[in-house]
Amino acid sequence: MSNNAAEITAWFALRSVLDEIVNTTDYKSLDPLTQRLFEWIYLRCKEDRPLHTQEILYDSKVASHATIQKNISMLEKVGLIDVSAD
C-alpha cells in the first residue's frame, strides 16, 4: 500500500471514530485545538506503542506546550484519554 493510500485509510478510520465519539461523548463541546490534538493522539496511537506527554508536546505541533497541557487535561476530563504517570 502506498503512503498516500495509508493516509487515506487512516483518515477514513479517524472520521468513523469521530462520528461515533461526537454522538456518545462531549467531544462537540471541546474547542477546535483540543479536537485537533485528540485527532493527532488517536492517529499516533494507531502505531501501537506507548505515547508520552513529551512526545505530544514536541511532535504534535498543534499549539504551544502550555496549551497542549491544558488540552490534555480537557481530553482527560471528558473521558477521551487516560493519563498516567510512569
PDB file of C-alpha atoms in Angstrom:
ATOM      1  CA  MET A   1       0.000   0.000   0.000  1.00  0.00           C
ATOM      2  CA  SER A   2       1.389   3.391  -0.905  1.00  0.00           C
ATOM      3  CA  ASN A   3       1.959   6.014   1.763  1.00  0.00           C
ATOM      4  CA  ASN A   4      -0.868   8.113   0.302  1.00  0.00           C
ATOM      5  CA  ALA A   5      -3.274   5.149   0.413  1.00  0.00           C
ATOM      6  CA  ALA A   6      -2.304   4.504   4.050  1.00  0.00           C
ATOM      7  CA  GLU A   7      -3.004   8.142   4.909  1.00  0.00           C
ATOM      8  CA  ILE A   8      -6.418   7.979   3.218  1.00  0.00           C
ATOM      9  CA  THR A   9      -7.263   4.769   5.073  1.00  0.00           C
ATOM     10  CA  ALA A  10      -6.196   6.355   8.371  1.00  0.00           C
ATOM     11  CA  TRP A  11      -8.311   9.435   7.608  1.00  0.00           C
ATOM     12  CA  PHE A  12     -11.455   7.359   6.971  1.00  0.00           C
ATOM     13  CA  ALA A  13     -10.841   5.350  10.141  1.00  0.00           C
ATOM     14  CA  LEU A  14     -10.479   8.598  12.088  1.00  0.00           C
ATOM     15  CA  ARG A  15     -13.692  10.024  10.602  1.00  0.00           C
ATOM     16  CA  SER A  16     -15.579   6.863  11.560  1.00  0.00           C
ATOM     17  CA  VAL A  17     -14.309   7.037  15.137  1.00  0.00           C
ATOM     18  CA  LEU A  18     -15.044  10.765  15.362  1.00  0.00           C
ATOM     19  CA  ASP A  19     -18.630  10.249  14.169  1.00  0.00           C
ATOM     20  CA  GLU A  20     -19.125   7.751  16.993  1.00  0.00           C
ATOM     21  CA  ILE A  21     -17.392   9.986  19.547  1.00  0.00           C
ATOM     22  CA  VAL A  22     -19.471  13.028  18.569  1.00  0.00           C
ATOM     23  CA  ASN A  23     -22.632  11.032  19.260  1.00  0.00           C
ATOM     24  CA  THR A  24     -21.530   9.450  22.548  1.00  0.00           C
ATOM     25  CA  THR A  25     -19.258  11.985  24.322  1.00  0.00           C
ATOM     26  CA  ASP A  26     -18.806  15.711  24.960  1.00  0.00           C
ATOM     27  CA  TYR A  27     -16.388  15.968  22.013  1.00  0.00           C
ATOM     28  CA  LYS A  28     -18.574  18.671  20.416  1.00  0.00           C
ATOM     29  CA  SER A  29     -18.081  20.907  23.443  1.00  0.00           C
ATOM     30  CA  LEU A  30     -14.287  20.944  23.001  1.00  0.00           C
ATOM     31  CA  ASP A  31     -12.568  23.843  21.259  1.00  0.00           C
ATOM     32  CA  PRO A  32     -11.061  23.180  17.797  1.00  0.00           C
ATOM     33  CA  LEU A  33      -7.458  22.970  19.103  1.00  0.00           C
ATOM     34  CA  THR A  34      -8.409  20.323  21.657  1.00  0.00           C
ATOM     35  CA  GLN A  35     -10.290  18.389  18.975  1.00  0.00           C
ATOM     36  CA  ARG A  36      -7.262  18.589  16.677  1.00  0.00           C
ATOM     37  CA  LEU A  37      -4.983  17.362  19.458  1.00  0.00           C
ATOM     38  CA  PHE A  38      -7.300  14.408  20.089  1.00  0.00           C
ATOM     39  CA  GLU A  39      -7.231  13.548  16.376  1.00  0.00           C
ATOM     40  CA  TRP A  40      -3.419  13.649  16.414  1.00  0.00           C
ATOM     41  CA  ILE A  41      -3.290  11.450  19.545  1.00  0.00           C
ATOM     42  CA  TYR A  42      -5.758   8.985  18.011  1.00  0.00           C
ATOM     43  CA  LEU A  43      -3.770   8.635  14.799  1.00  0.00           C
ATOM     44  CA  ARG A  44      -0.481   8.340  16.704  1.00  0.00           C
ATOM     45  CA  CYS A  45      -1.910   5.643  18.978  1.00  0.00           C
ATOM     46  CA  LYS A  46      -2.689   3.522  15.927  1.00  0.00           C
ATOM     47  CA  GLU A  47       1.068   2.830  15.870  1.00  0.00           C
ATOM     48  CA  ASP A  48       0.581   0.544  18.879  1.00  0.00           C
ATOM     49  CA  ARG A  49       3.414   1.872  21.038  1.00  0.00           C
ATOM     50  CA  PRO A  50       3.361   3.976  24.216  1.00  0.00           C
ATOM     51  CA  LEU A  51       2.641   7.672  23.852  1.00  0.00           C
ATOM     52  CA  HIS A  52       4.342  10.013  26.299  1.00  0.00           C
ATOM     53  CA  THR A  53       3.390  13.600  27.079  1.00  0.00           C
ATOM     54  CA  GLN A  54       6.807  14.782  25.946  1.00  0.00           C
ATOM     55  CA  GLU A  55       6.167  13.272  22.511  1.00  0.00           C
ATOM     56  CA  ILE A  56       2.783  15.012  22.314  1.00  0.00           C
ATOM     57  CA  LEU A  57       4.380  18.334  23.280  1.00  0.00           C
ATOM     58  CA  TYR A  58       7.210  18.152  20.751  1.00  0.00           C
ATOM     59  CA  ASP A  59       5.715  16.191  17.854  1.00  0.00           C
ATOM     60  CA  SER A  60       2.042  17.177  17.596  1.00  0.00           C
ATOM     61  CA  LYS A  61       2.774  20.806  16.623  1.00  0.00           C
ATOM     62  CA  VAL A  62      -0.860  21.600  17.430  1.00  0.00           C
ATOM     63  CA  ALA A  63      -0.192  24.504  19.793  1.00  0.00           C
ATOM     64  CA  SER A  64       2.204  25.817  22.416  1.00  0.00           C
ATOM     65  CA  HIS A  65       3.312  23.480  25.207  1.00  0.00           C
ATOM     66  CA  ALA A  66       1.138  25.244  27.792  1.00  0.00           C
ATOM     67  CA  THR A  67      -1.924  25.000  25.538  1.00  0.00           C
ATOM     68  CA  ILE A  68      -1.255  21.333  24.833  1.00  0.00           C
ATOM     69  CA  GLN A  69      -1.003  20.604  28.579  1.00  0.00           C
ATOM     70  CA  LYS A  70      -4.371  22.356  29.084  1.00  0.00           C
ATOM     71  CA  ASN A  71      -5.886  20.428  26.166  1.00  0.00           C
ATOM     72  CA  ILE A  72      -4.610  17.101  27.513  1.00  0.00           C
ATOM     73  CA  SER A  73      -6.375  17.903  30.794  1.00  0.00           C
ATOM     74  CA  MET A  74      -9.584  18.718  28.921  1.00  0.00           C
ATOM     75  CA  LEU A  75      -9.434  15.451  26.966  1.00  0.00           C
ATOM     76  CA  GLU A  76      -8.902  13.526  30.185  1.00  0.00           C
ATOM     77  CA  LYS A  77     -11.754  15.397  31.901  1.00  0.00           C
ATOM     78  CA  VAL A  78     -14.279  14.459  29.182  1.00  0.00           C
ATOM     79  CA  GLY A  79     -13.030  10.859  29.212  1.00  0.00           C
ATOM     80  CA  LEU A  80     -11.468  10.704  25.747  1.00  0.00           C
ATOM     81  CA  ILE A  81      -7.984   9.786  27.022  1.00  0.00           C
ATOM     82  CA  ASP A  82      -6.442   8.316  30.161  1.00  0.00           C
ATOM     83  CA  VAL A  83      -3.278   9.838  31.550  1.00  0.00           C
ATOM     84  CA  SER A  84      -0.963   8.008  33.916  1.00  0.00           C
ATOM     85  CA  ALA A  85       2.439   8.791  35.382  1.00  0.00           C
ATOM     86  CA  ASP A  86       5.313   6.415  34.769  1.00  0.00           C
TER      87      ASP A  86
END
